[in-house]
Short mmCIF file of C-alpha atoms in Angstrom, two decimals:
data_model
loop_
_atom_site.label_atom_id
_atom_site.label_comp_id
_atom_site.label_asym_id
_atom_site.label_seq_id
_atom_site.Cartn_x
_atom_site.Cartn_y
_atom_site.Cartn_z
CA MET A 56 -5.31 -1.47 17.43
CA SER A 57 -3.86 -4.13 20.02
CA SER A 58 -1.68 -6.69 18.44
CA THR A 59 -3.63 -9.57 18.11
CA ALA A 60 -6.05 -7.54 16.31
CA THR A 61 -2.88 -5.97 13.92
CA ALA A 62 -1.90 -9.39 13.22
CA MET A 63 -5.38 -10.42 12.06
CA ALA A 64 -5.93 -7.74 9.95
CA GLU A 65 -2.58 -8.63 8.28
CA GLN A 66 -3.97 -12.04 7.69
CA PRO A 67 -5.98 -13.19 4.23
CA GLN A 68 -9.56 -13.20 4.99
CA LYS A 69 -10.70 -17.21 5.52
CA ARG A 70 -14.10 -18.73 5.68
CA ASP A 71 -15.13 -22.05 7.36
CA SER A 72 -16.77 -24.71 5.85
CA VAL A 73 -20.31 -25.49 6.94
CA ALA A 74 -19.77 -28.34 8.60
CA GLU A 75 -16.96 -26.56 10.84
CA ILE A 76 -19.62 -23.47 11.53
CA ILE A 77 -22.11 -25.95 12.65
CA ALA A 78 -19.35 -28.02 14.90
CA ALA A 79 -18.01 -24.86 16.07
CA SER A 80 -21.00 -22.97 17.16
CA MET A 81 -22.99 -26.14 18.33
CA VAL A 82 -21.08 -28.09 20.43
CA GLY A 83 -20.05 -25.51 22.71
CA THR A 84 -23.82 -24.57 23.44
CA ALA A 85 -24.74 -28.40 23.43
CA ILE A 86 -21.99 -28.64 27.11
CA GLU A 87 -23.68 -25.49 27.80
CA PHE A 88 -27.15 -26.93 28.03
CA TYR A 89 -25.78 -30.30 29.14
CA ASP A 90 -24.16 -28.99 32.11
CA ASN A 91 -27.11 -26.82 33.03
CA TYR A 92 -29.66 -29.06 32.77
CA CYS A 93 -27.52 -31.64 35.02
CA TYR A 94 -27.77 -29.11 37.57
CA SER A 95 -31.54 -28.78 37.37
CA ILE A 96 -32.04 -32.35 37.62
CA ALA A 97 -29.86 -32.36 40.54
CA ALA A 98 -31.67 -29.38 41.94
CA ALA A 99 -34.89 -31.25 41.50
CA SER A 100 -33.95 -34.41 42.84
CA TYR A 101 -31.51 -34.72 45.12
CA PHE A 102 -29.51 -31.40 46.46
CA GLY A 103 -31.80 -30.80 48.88
CA MET A 104 -31.09 -34.08 50.48
CA ILE A 105 -27.55 -33.70 49.97
CA PHE A 106 -26.60 -29.88 50.70
CA PHE A 107 -29.53 -28.79 52.89
CA THR A 108 -29.56 -32.46 54.88
CA ASP A 109 -30.89 -30.86 58.16
CA VAL A 110 -34.03 -29.22 56.33
CA ALA A 111 -35.04 -31.83 53.72
CA LYS A 112 -35.23 -33.79 57.16
CA GLN A 113 -37.81 -31.61 58.59
CA ASN A 114 -39.26 -30.02 55.71
CA PRO A 115 -38.50 -31.52 52.33
CA PHE A 116 -40.91 -29.27 50.19
CA LEU A 117 -38.33 -26.63 51.86
CA ALA A 118 -34.97 -28.29 51.17
CA THR A 119 -36.09 -28.81 47.45
CA LEU A 120 -36.89 -25.14 47.46
CA PHE A 121 -33.72 -23.91 49.02
CA SER A 122 -31.98 -26.27 46.14
CA PHE A 123 -33.89 -24.06 43.55
CA VAL A 124 -32.26 -20.74 44.55
CA THR A 125 -28.75 -22.32 44.33
CA PHE A 126 -30.20 -23.28 40.83
CA ALA A 127 -30.63 -19.25 40.53
CA VAL A 128 -26.85 -18.32 41.23
CA SER A 129 -25.93 -19.23 37.96
CA PHE A 130 -28.31 -16.79 36.63
CA LEU A 131 -27.14 -14.03 38.89
CA ALA A 132 -23.67 -14.37 37.55
CA ARG A 133 -24.47 -14.36 33.75
CA PRO A 134 -24.78 -10.68 33.18
CA PHE A 135 -21.27 -9.83 35.07
CA GLY A 136 -19.95 -12.92 32.37
CA SER A 137 -21.23 -11.20 29.62
CA LEU A 138 -20.11 -7.85 30.12
CA LEU A 139 -16.34 -10.09 30.95
CA PHE A 140 -16.27 -12.36 27.92
CA GLY A 141 -18.40 -9.39 25.67
CA HIS A 142 -15.49 -6.92 26.41
CA PHE A 143 -12.92 -9.45 24.90
CA GLY A 144 -15.39 -11.07 22.46
CA ASP A 145 -15.77 -7.55 20.53
CA LYS A 146 -11.94 -6.34 20.95
CA LEU A 147 -10.24 -9.37 20.57
CA GLY A 148 -12.10 -11.37 18.70
CA ARG A 149 -14.98 -14.43 18.65
CA LYS A 150 -12.67 -17.06 18.85
CA LYS A 151 -10.25 -16.76 21.71
CA THR A 152 -12.94 -15.32 24.17
CA LEU A 153 -15.35 -18.87 22.94
CA VAL A 154 -12.10 -21.41 24.65
CA VAL A 155 -11.58 -19.42 27.63
CA ALA A 156 -15.36 -19.51 28.03
CA LEU A 157 -15.47 -22.94 27.50
CA MET A 158 -12.73 -23.74 29.80
CA THR A 159 -14.31 -21.90 32.39
CA MET A 160 -17.72 -23.47 32.17
CA GLY A 161 -16.33 -27.00 32.05
CA ILE A 162 -14.14 -26.78 35.60
CA SER A 163 -16.95 -25.24 36.99
CA THR A 164 -18.97 -28.61 36.31
CA PHE A 165 -16.72 -31.11 36.43
CA VAL A 166 -15.89 -29.89 40.38
CA VAL A 167 -19.25 -29.56 41.48
CA GLY A 168 -19.25 -33.72 40.94
CA LEU A 169 -16.27 -34.04 43.48
CA LEU A 170 -17.95 -31.29 46.38
CA PRO A 171 -18.68 -33.02 49.65
CA GLY A 172 -21.88 -32.69 50.93
CA PHE A 173 -23.29 -31.06 54.02
CA ASP A 174 -22.59 -34.15 56.16
CA VAL A 175 -19.11 -33.55 55.36
CA LEU A 176 -18.22 -29.60 55.28
CA GLY A 177 -21.55 -28.16 56.82
CA PRO A 178 -22.84 -25.11 55.61
CA LEU A 179 -19.48 -24.79 53.73
CA SER A 180 -20.80 -26.92 51.09
CA VAL A 181 -23.59 -24.68 50.15
CA VAL A 182 -20.98 -21.97 49.66
CA LEU A 183 -18.66 -24.15 47.58
CA LEU A 184 -21.74 -25.32 45.55
CA CYS A 185 -22.72 -21.81 44.83
CA LEU A 186 -19.65 -20.60 44.23
CA CYS A 187 -19.01 -23.03 41.54
CA ARG A 188 -22.30 -22.39 40.41
CA ALA A 189 -21.51 -18.73 39.90
CA TYR A 190 -18.03 -19.69 37.42
CA GLN A 191 -20.85 -21.96 35.48
CA GLY A 192 -22.75 -18.74 35.16
CA LEU A 193 -19.88 -16.57 33.85
CA GLY A 194 -18.73 -19.51 31.72
CA LEU A 195 -22.19 -20.04 30.52
CA ALA A 196 -22.49 -16.21 29.43
CA GLY A 197 -19.82 -16.04 27.01
CA GLU A 198 -20.86 -18.88 25.62
CA TRP A 199 -24.35 -18.77 24.01
CA SER A 200 -23.82 -15.14 22.40
CA GLY A 201 -20.19 -16.07 20.78
CA ALA A 202 -21.60 -19.45 19.51
CA ALA A 203 -24.33 -17.01 17.48
CA LEU A 204 -21.84 -14.76 16.38
CA VAL A 205 -19.93 -17.78 15.04
CA ALA A 206 -22.96 -18.94 13.01
CA THR A 207 -24.86 -15.51 11.98
CA GLU A 208 -21.23 -13.98 10.84
CA ASN A 209 -20.37 -16.70 8.39
CA ALA A 210 -23.99 -16.69 7.32
CA PRO A 211 -25.35 -15.85 3.76
CA ALA A 212 -28.16 -12.76 4.23
CA ASN A 213 -31.01 -14.64 3.55
CA LYS A 214 -30.29 -18.00 5.65
CA ARG A 215 -29.01 -15.82 8.55
CA ALA A 216 -31.62 -17.35 11.31
CA LEU A 217 -31.54 -20.62 10.23
CA TYR A 218 -27.38 -20.49 10.57
CA GLY A 219 -28.49 -18.89 13.78
CA SER A 220 -30.32 -22.24 14.25
CA PHE A 221 -26.85 -24.22 14.50
CA PRO A 222 -25.92 -22.64 18.25
CA ASN A 223 -29.96 -22.95 19.48
CA LEU A 224 -30.08 -27.10 18.42
CA GLY A 225 -26.75 -27.44 21.35
CA ALA A 226 -29.94 -27.15 23.46
CA PRO A 227 -32.06 -29.92 22.45
CA ILE A 228 -28.48 -32.07 22.39
CA GLY A 229 -27.54 -31.27 25.70
CA PHE A 230 -30.84 -31.76 26.89
CA PHE A 231 -31.19 -34.82 26.00
CA CYS A 232 -27.63 -35.86 26.91
CA ALA A 233 -27.98 -34.84 30.28
CA TYR A 234 -31.53 -36.57 30.70
CA GLY A 235 -30.46 -39.92 28.92
CA VAL A 236 -27.51 -40.16 31.27
CA ASN A 237 -29.83 -39.65 34.41
CA LEU A 238 -32.13 -41.48 33.04
CA LEU A 239 -29.49 -44.38 32.42
CA LEU A 240 -28.54 -43.88 36.04
CA GLU A 241 -31.42 -43.98 37.49
CA THR A 242 -32.70 -47.23 35.86
CA HIS A 243 -29.67 -48.86 37.35
CA LEU A 244 -29.16 -47.30 40.25
CA ASP A 245 -31.31 -47.23 43.40
CA GLN A 246 -32.53 -43.48 45.18
CA ALA A 247 -29.94 -43.93 47.84
CA THR A 248 -26.94 -44.72 45.68
CA MET A 249 -28.08 -41.83 43.77
CA VAL A 250 -28.15 -39.65 46.73
CA ALA A 251 -24.63 -41.48 47.84
CA TRP A 252 -22.35 -40.86 44.53
CA GLY A 253 -24.49 -41.49 41.69
CA TRP A 254 -25.88 -37.87 41.13
CA ARG A 255 -21.87 -36.91 40.88
CA ILE A 256 -21.39 -39.13 37.51
CA PRO A 257 -22.99 -36.78 34.94
CA PHE A 258 -20.92 -33.93 36.19
CA LEU A 259 -17.75 -35.33 35.71
CA LEU A 260 -18.57 -36.87 32.71
CA SER A 261 -18.59 -33.43 31.25
CA ALA A 262 -14.89 -33.15 31.25
CA ILE A 263 -15.11 -35.55 28.15
CA LEU A 264 -17.34 -33.14 26.31
CA VAL A 265 -15.22 -30.11 27.06
CA VAL A 266 -11.94 -31.11 25.66
CA VAL A 267 -14.19 -32.29 22.62
CA GLY A 268 -15.51 -28.73 22.46
CA LEU A 269 -11.99 -27.44 23.06
CA VAL A 270 -10.28 -29.33 19.68
CA VAL A 271 -13.28 -28.20 17.63
CA ARG A 272 -12.87 -24.55 18.72
CA GLU A 273 -8.90 -24.32 18.42
CA ARG A 274 -9.69 -25.33 14.67
CA MET A 275 -12.38 -22.75 13.65
CA SER A 276 -11.12 -18.97 12.00
CA GLU A 277 -12.45 -15.99 13.25
CA THR A 278 -15.82 -14.97 11.73
CA PRO A 279 -15.26 -12.75 8.33
CA VAL A 280 -17.49 -9.64 10.08
CA PHE A 281 -15.01 -9.54 12.57
CA GLN A 282 -11.94 -9.90 10.46
CA LYS A 283 -13.88 -7.21 8.30
CA ALA A 284 -14.23 -4.66 11.04
CA VAL A 285 -10.40 -5.27 12.24
CA LYS A 286 -9.72 -4.60 9.04
CA GLU A 287 -11.77 -1.33 8.60
CA ASP A 288 -10.33 0.07 11.87
CA ARG A 289 -13.95 -0.08 13.64
CA VAL A 290 -12.88 -2.49 16.72
CA VAL A 291 -13.37 -0.03 19.72
CA LYS A 292 -11.16 -0.21 22.58
CA ALA A 293 -14.03 0.18 24.83
CA PRO A 294 -17.01 -2.23 24.52
CA LEU A 295 -19.10 -1.61 26.71
CA LYS A 296 -18.75 2.20 27.09
CA GLU A 297 -19.74 2.38 23.28
CA LEU A 298 -22.94 -0.49 24.48
CA THR A 299 -24.51 2.14 26.43
CA LYS A 300 -25.52 3.84 23.24
CA TYR A 301 -27.89 0.92 22.46
CA TRP A 302 -29.37 0.41 26.00
CA LYS A 303 -32.99 0.15 24.48
CA GLN A 304 -32.25 -2.55 22.48
CA VAL A 305 -30.61 -4.64 25.58
CA VAL A 306 -33.96 -4.04 27.28
CA LEU A 307 -36.26 -4.95 24.39
CA GLY A 308 -34.28 -8.12 23.95
CA THR A 309 -34.15 -8.69 27.48
CA CYS A 310 -38.31 -8.26 27.74
CA ALA A 311 -38.69 -10.15 24.14
CA MET A 312 -36.68 -13.34 25.60
CA GLY A 313 -37.73 -13.66 28.97
CA VAL A 314 -40.71 -16.02 28.15
CA THR A 315 -38.50 -18.21 26.57
CA TYR A 316 -36.40 -19.05 29.58
CA THR A 317 -39.76 -19.13 31.69
CA LEU A 318 -41.24 -21.80 29.79
CA PHE A 319 -38.00 -23.95 29.27
CA TYR A 320 -37.25 -23.99 33.02
CA VAL A 321 -41.23 -24.37 34.19
CA LEU A 322 -41.25 -27.63 31.56
CA GLY A 323 -37.68 -28.91 32.00
CA THR A 324 -37.23 -28.48 35.75
CA TRP A 325 -40.21 -27.54 37.61
CA SER A 326 -42.24 -29.92 36.42
CA LEU A 327 -39.74 -33.01 36.80
CA SER A 328 -39.93 -32.10 40.70
CA TYR A 329 -43.96 -31.56 39.77
CA GLY A 330 -44.47 -34.89 38.26
CA VAL A 331 -42.43 -37.19 40.58
CA LYS A 332 -42.97 -35.33 44.03
CA THR A 333 -46.87 -34.38 43.59
CA LEU A 334 -48.48 -35.89 40.69
CA GLY A 335 -46.92 -39.70 41.68
CA PHE A 336 -44.61 -40.20 38.52
CA THR A 337 -41.13 -42.26 38.97
CA GLN A 338 -38.30 -40.09 38.05
CA PRO A 339 -37.28 -42.62 35.11
CA GLU A 340 -41.01 -42.17 33.85
CA TYR A 341 -41.28 -38.52 33.66
CA LEU A 342 -37.27 -38.25 33.02
CA GLY A 343 -38.48 -40.36 29.62
CA MET A 344 -41.62 -38.40 28.97
CA GLN A 345 -39.58 -35.30 28.50
CA MET A 346 -37.04 -37.09 26.34
CA VAL A 347 -39.96 -37.77 23.93
CA SER A 348 -40.87 -34.07 23.96
CA ILE A 349 -37.41 -32.72 23.61
CA PHE A 350 -37.42 -33.90 19.74
CA PHE A 351 -40.49 -31.35 19.22
CA PHE A 352 -37.85 -28.83 20.79
CA ALA A 353 -35.36 -29.83 18.12
CA GLY A 354 -38.13 -29.92 15.37
CA PHE A 355 -39.54 -26.25 16.17
CA ILE A 356 -36.36 -24.47 16.54
CA VAL A 357 -35.50 -25.48 12.56
CA VAL A 358 -39.19 -24.42 11.72
CA GLY A 359 -39.16 -21.28 13.45
CA CYS A 360 -35.91 -19.84 12.05
CA LEU A 361 -36.68 -21.32 8.21
CA GLN A 362 -40.02 -19.44 8.86
CA ALA A 363 -38.02 -16.06 10.45
CA ASP A 364 -35.44 -16.02 7.19
CA LYS A 365 -39.04 -16.50 5.15
CA ARG A 366 -41.09 -14.17 6.92
CA GLY A 367 -39.24 -12.25 8.94
CA ARG A 368 -38.35 -12.34 12.54
CA LYS A 369 -40.87 -9.99 14.28
CA SER A 370 -43.83 -11.65 12.48
CA VAL A 371 -42.92 -15.34 14.16
CA LEU A 372 -42.15 -14.11 17.32
CA LEU A 373 -45.25 -12.71 17.66
CA PHE A 374 -47.04 -15.21 16.70
CA THR A 375 -45.52 -17.72 18.48
CA THR A 376 -45.81 -15.61 21.77
CA ALA A 377 -49.23 -15.13 21.31
CA VAL A 378 -49.82 -18.62 21.17
CA THR A 379 -47.86 -19.15 24.38
CA LEU A 380 -49.95 -16.43 26.03
CA VAL A 381 -53.13 -18.87 25.16
CA PHE A 382 -51.47 -21.86 26.06
CA SER A 383 -50.33 -20.50 29.73
CA PHE A 384 -54.30 -20.64 30.70
CA PHE A 385 -55.17 -23.83 29.65
CA SER A 386 -51.95 -25.87 30.06
CA PRO A 387 -51.90 -26.13 33.61
CA ALA A 388 -55.22 -28.35 33.74
CA LEU A 389 -53.41 -30.65 31.73
CA LEU A 390 -50.59 -31.53 34.38
CA GLY A 391 -53.63 -32.16 36.87
CA THR A 392 -52.96 -32.28 40.83
CA ALA A 393 -52.26 -35.28 42.87
CA GLY A 394 -54.93 -38.60 42.24
CA ASN A 395 -56.08 -36.64 39.16
CA THR A 396 -53.23 -36.44 36.15
CA SER A 397 -53.12 -38.84 33.44
CA VAL A 398 -49.85 -39.66 30.76
CA ALA A 399 -51.55 -37.89 27.99
CA GLY A 400 -52.34 -34.75 29.34
CA VAL A 401 -48.61 -34.30 30.62
CA MET A 402 -47.65 -35.59 27.05
CA VAL A 403 -49.37 -32.81 25.70
CA PHE A 404 -48.40 -30.10 28.44
CA LEU A 405 -44.59 -31.19 27.48
CA CYS A 406 -44.98 -31.78 24.02
CA VAL A 407 -47.12 -28.51 22.90
CA GLY A 408 -44.57 -26.27 25.30
CA PHE A 409 -41.57 -27.80 23.86
CA VAL A 410 -43.17 -26.67 20.41
CA LEU A 411 -43.62 -23.29 21.67
CA MET A 412 -40.11 -23.37 23.15
CA GLY A 413 -38.68 -24.00 19.60
CA GLY A 414 -40.57 -21.61 18.00
CA LEU A 415 -39.20 -18.67 20.11
CA PHE A 416 -35.88 -19.91 20.78
CA GLY A 417 -34.83 -20.76 17.43
CA PRO A 418 -35.26 -17.54 15.84
CA CYS A 419 -33.36 -15.64 18.77
CA GLY A 420 -29.87 -16.87 17.16
CA ALA A 421 -30.16 -14.40 14.62
CA TYR A 422 -32.67 -11.21 16.41
CA LEU A 423 -31.02 -10.58 19.41
CA PRO A 424 -27.26 -10.01 17.58
CA GLU A 425 -29.63 -8.09 14.53
CA LEU A 426 -29.97 -5.24 17.56
CA PHE A 427 -26.70 -4.08 17.85
CA PRO A 428 -23.60 -3.40 15.39
CA ALA A 429 -20.77 -5.67 15.02
CA ASN A 430 -18.31 -3.58 17.09
CA VAL A 431 -20.63 -3.82 20.15
CA ARG A 432 -22.65 -7.04 18.93
CA TYR A 433 -20.92 -9.77 21.08
CA SER A 434 -21.16 -7.45 24.49
CA GLY A 435 -24.76 -6.57 23.53
CA ALA A 436 -26.44 -9.59 22.24
CA GLY A 437 -24.82 -11.39 25.24
CA LEU A 438 -26.11 -9.24 27.83
CA ALA A 439 -29.35 -9.23 26.73
CA TYR A 440 -29.69 -12.72 26.68
CA ASN A 441 -28.01 -13.18 29.73
CA LEU A 442 -30.33 -10.77 31.33
CA ALA A 443 -33.29 -12.34 30.18
CA SER A 444 -32.15 -15.60 31.59
CA ILE A 445 -32.32 -13.83 35.04
CA LEU A 446 -35.72 -12.07 34.23
CA GLY A 447 -37.33 -15.52 32.92
CA GLY A 448 -35.48 -18.12 34.28
CA ALA A 449 -33.00 -17.61 37.60
CA PHE A 450 -36.24 -17.91 39.48
CA ALA A 451 -38.48 -19.86 37.53
CA PRO A 452 -38.22 -23.04 39.25
CA THR A 453 -38.58 -21.18 42.63
CA ILE A 454 -41.42 -19.02 41.50
CA ALA A 455 -43.86 -21.83 40.31
CA THR A 456 -43.49 -24.35 43.23
CA ALA A 457 -44.37 -21.33 45.60
CA LEU A 458 -47.13 -20.38 43.53
CA VAL A 459 -48.73 -23.69 43.01
CA GLN A 460 -47.96 -24.54 46.46
CA SER A 461 -49.91 -21.31 47.93
CA TYR A 462 -52.32 -21.05 44.98
CA GLY A 463 -53.03 -24.41 43.29
CA ILE A 464 -51.73 -25.53 39.72
CA MET A 465 -53.80 -22.80 37.74
CA ALA A 466 -51.03 -20.07 39.05
CA LEU A 467 -48.57 -21.43 36.99
CA GLY A 468 -50.89 -19.96 34.21
CA TRP A 469 -50.99 -16.64 35.66
CA TYR A 470 -47.31 -16.41 35.69
CA LEU A 471 -46.54 -18.01 32.24
CA GLY A 472 -49.40 -15.30 30.61
CA ALA A 473 -47.54 -12.43 32.41
CA MET A 474 -44.47 -13.53 31.14
CA SER A 475 -45.82 -13.94 27.73
CA ALA A 476 -47.38 -10.67 27.56
CA LEU A 477 -44.52 -8.63 28.48
CA ALA A 478 -42.56 -10.35 25.53
CA LEU A 479 -45.75 -9.27 23.73
CA VAL A 480 -45.12 -5.60 24.16
CA ALA A 481 -40.96 -5.78 23.77
CA LEU A 482 -41.62 -7.11 19.97
CA PHE A 483 -44.01 -4.82 18.94
CA LEU A 484 -41.27 -2.19 19.53
CA ILE A 485 -38.33 -3.82 18.08
CA LYS A 486 -38.16 -3.47 14.53
CA GLU A 487 -37.45 -6.01 11.92
CA SER A 488 -33.79 -6.81 11.08
CA LYS A 489 -34.23 -9.27 8.92
CA ASP A 490 -33.33 -7.17 5.76
CA MET A 491 -30.51 -5.38 7.75
CA ASP A 492 -26.69 -5.09 6.77
CA TYR A 493 -25.23 -7.43 9.09
CA GLU A 494 -21.36 -6.24 8.49
CA ALA A 495 -22.09 -2.37 9.57
#
């Protein structure tokens, strides 16, 4: 046993209050999603002109596509981050690992706001952007799984999914803050000013959120489940080696979660670009519609988790995924095409999409950790979650852009439908975990 674990075993077991659990689990994921959304907005709206300037002069569509590829870099780095932070989270504890993950994520996001563009550094600017994005992904990878464990390992057995909603509610909070800041800037600054320097402000403001997060995280206690594992000498020296026994759970969790990411980045990132550049909405108009729809996302995270505690994770997720499959094939028509669209249709697309997103995303805070025992839970849940981000989210804006450009708007439905079908197969193979012994 390590010296850190030995010291922990000798300390009396302590539980944080519900308010402390909410703050510690929610604040980091709110910052995580704020950082990610700021990048997604910038990628959809500005990075093509700033970091791919020569391409943008010849082909703005291709510059946007390249910009979306840099967006994917974070996702490609995430599995490595989940393995790194998962190793230390399962070996040394949830608290210290979460603090380091938050710092990694926050510093890299702040540096993005300082980067010179293509006009100053040429191709090197793209390299530095991708490097920052990769470090962002490393930190993000360690964040969610640790926050989910802080919530669920402090939860009563019959409220584990509800407690698991705490970190997931950080997503709509981060979304609202990121889109709110950008909406405020774009209302008061013109396009030329935003391209020149306005886009940097949301990234630089993230430093304030990180400081708040670090203060909250430093005050939290280690989770009772990990403290118990330490006292019973169940902490393993090589969590990643132990995790190989649970590869099926990793694969099933990844496939079940993939459509959640696809839906999310189609709604939040791709549709912003499509709405502004193809449908003719102004950037503030479309951001405003997305900010309204995000309330449906937040509300149905809670609804989905309450139902998952009452009826079980599997039945709730199977139902919501099946409805998502149906939604996939009529939703593109709601958006319409250039010269043939309506605000009402777009709002239905966004609001119904985010209702389904909430129902899918909420329960994952419980069901992914429940796939694994306590001694590899940080590694396992994090790896499944972050592999799903590659499968479903990394190239979702790029794929959606290419499909719609080549085959029309209805091709978007086939993409969402295929991801929904894959998730349904995985969910049928996952066992119900509502009543499992979570301390084992």
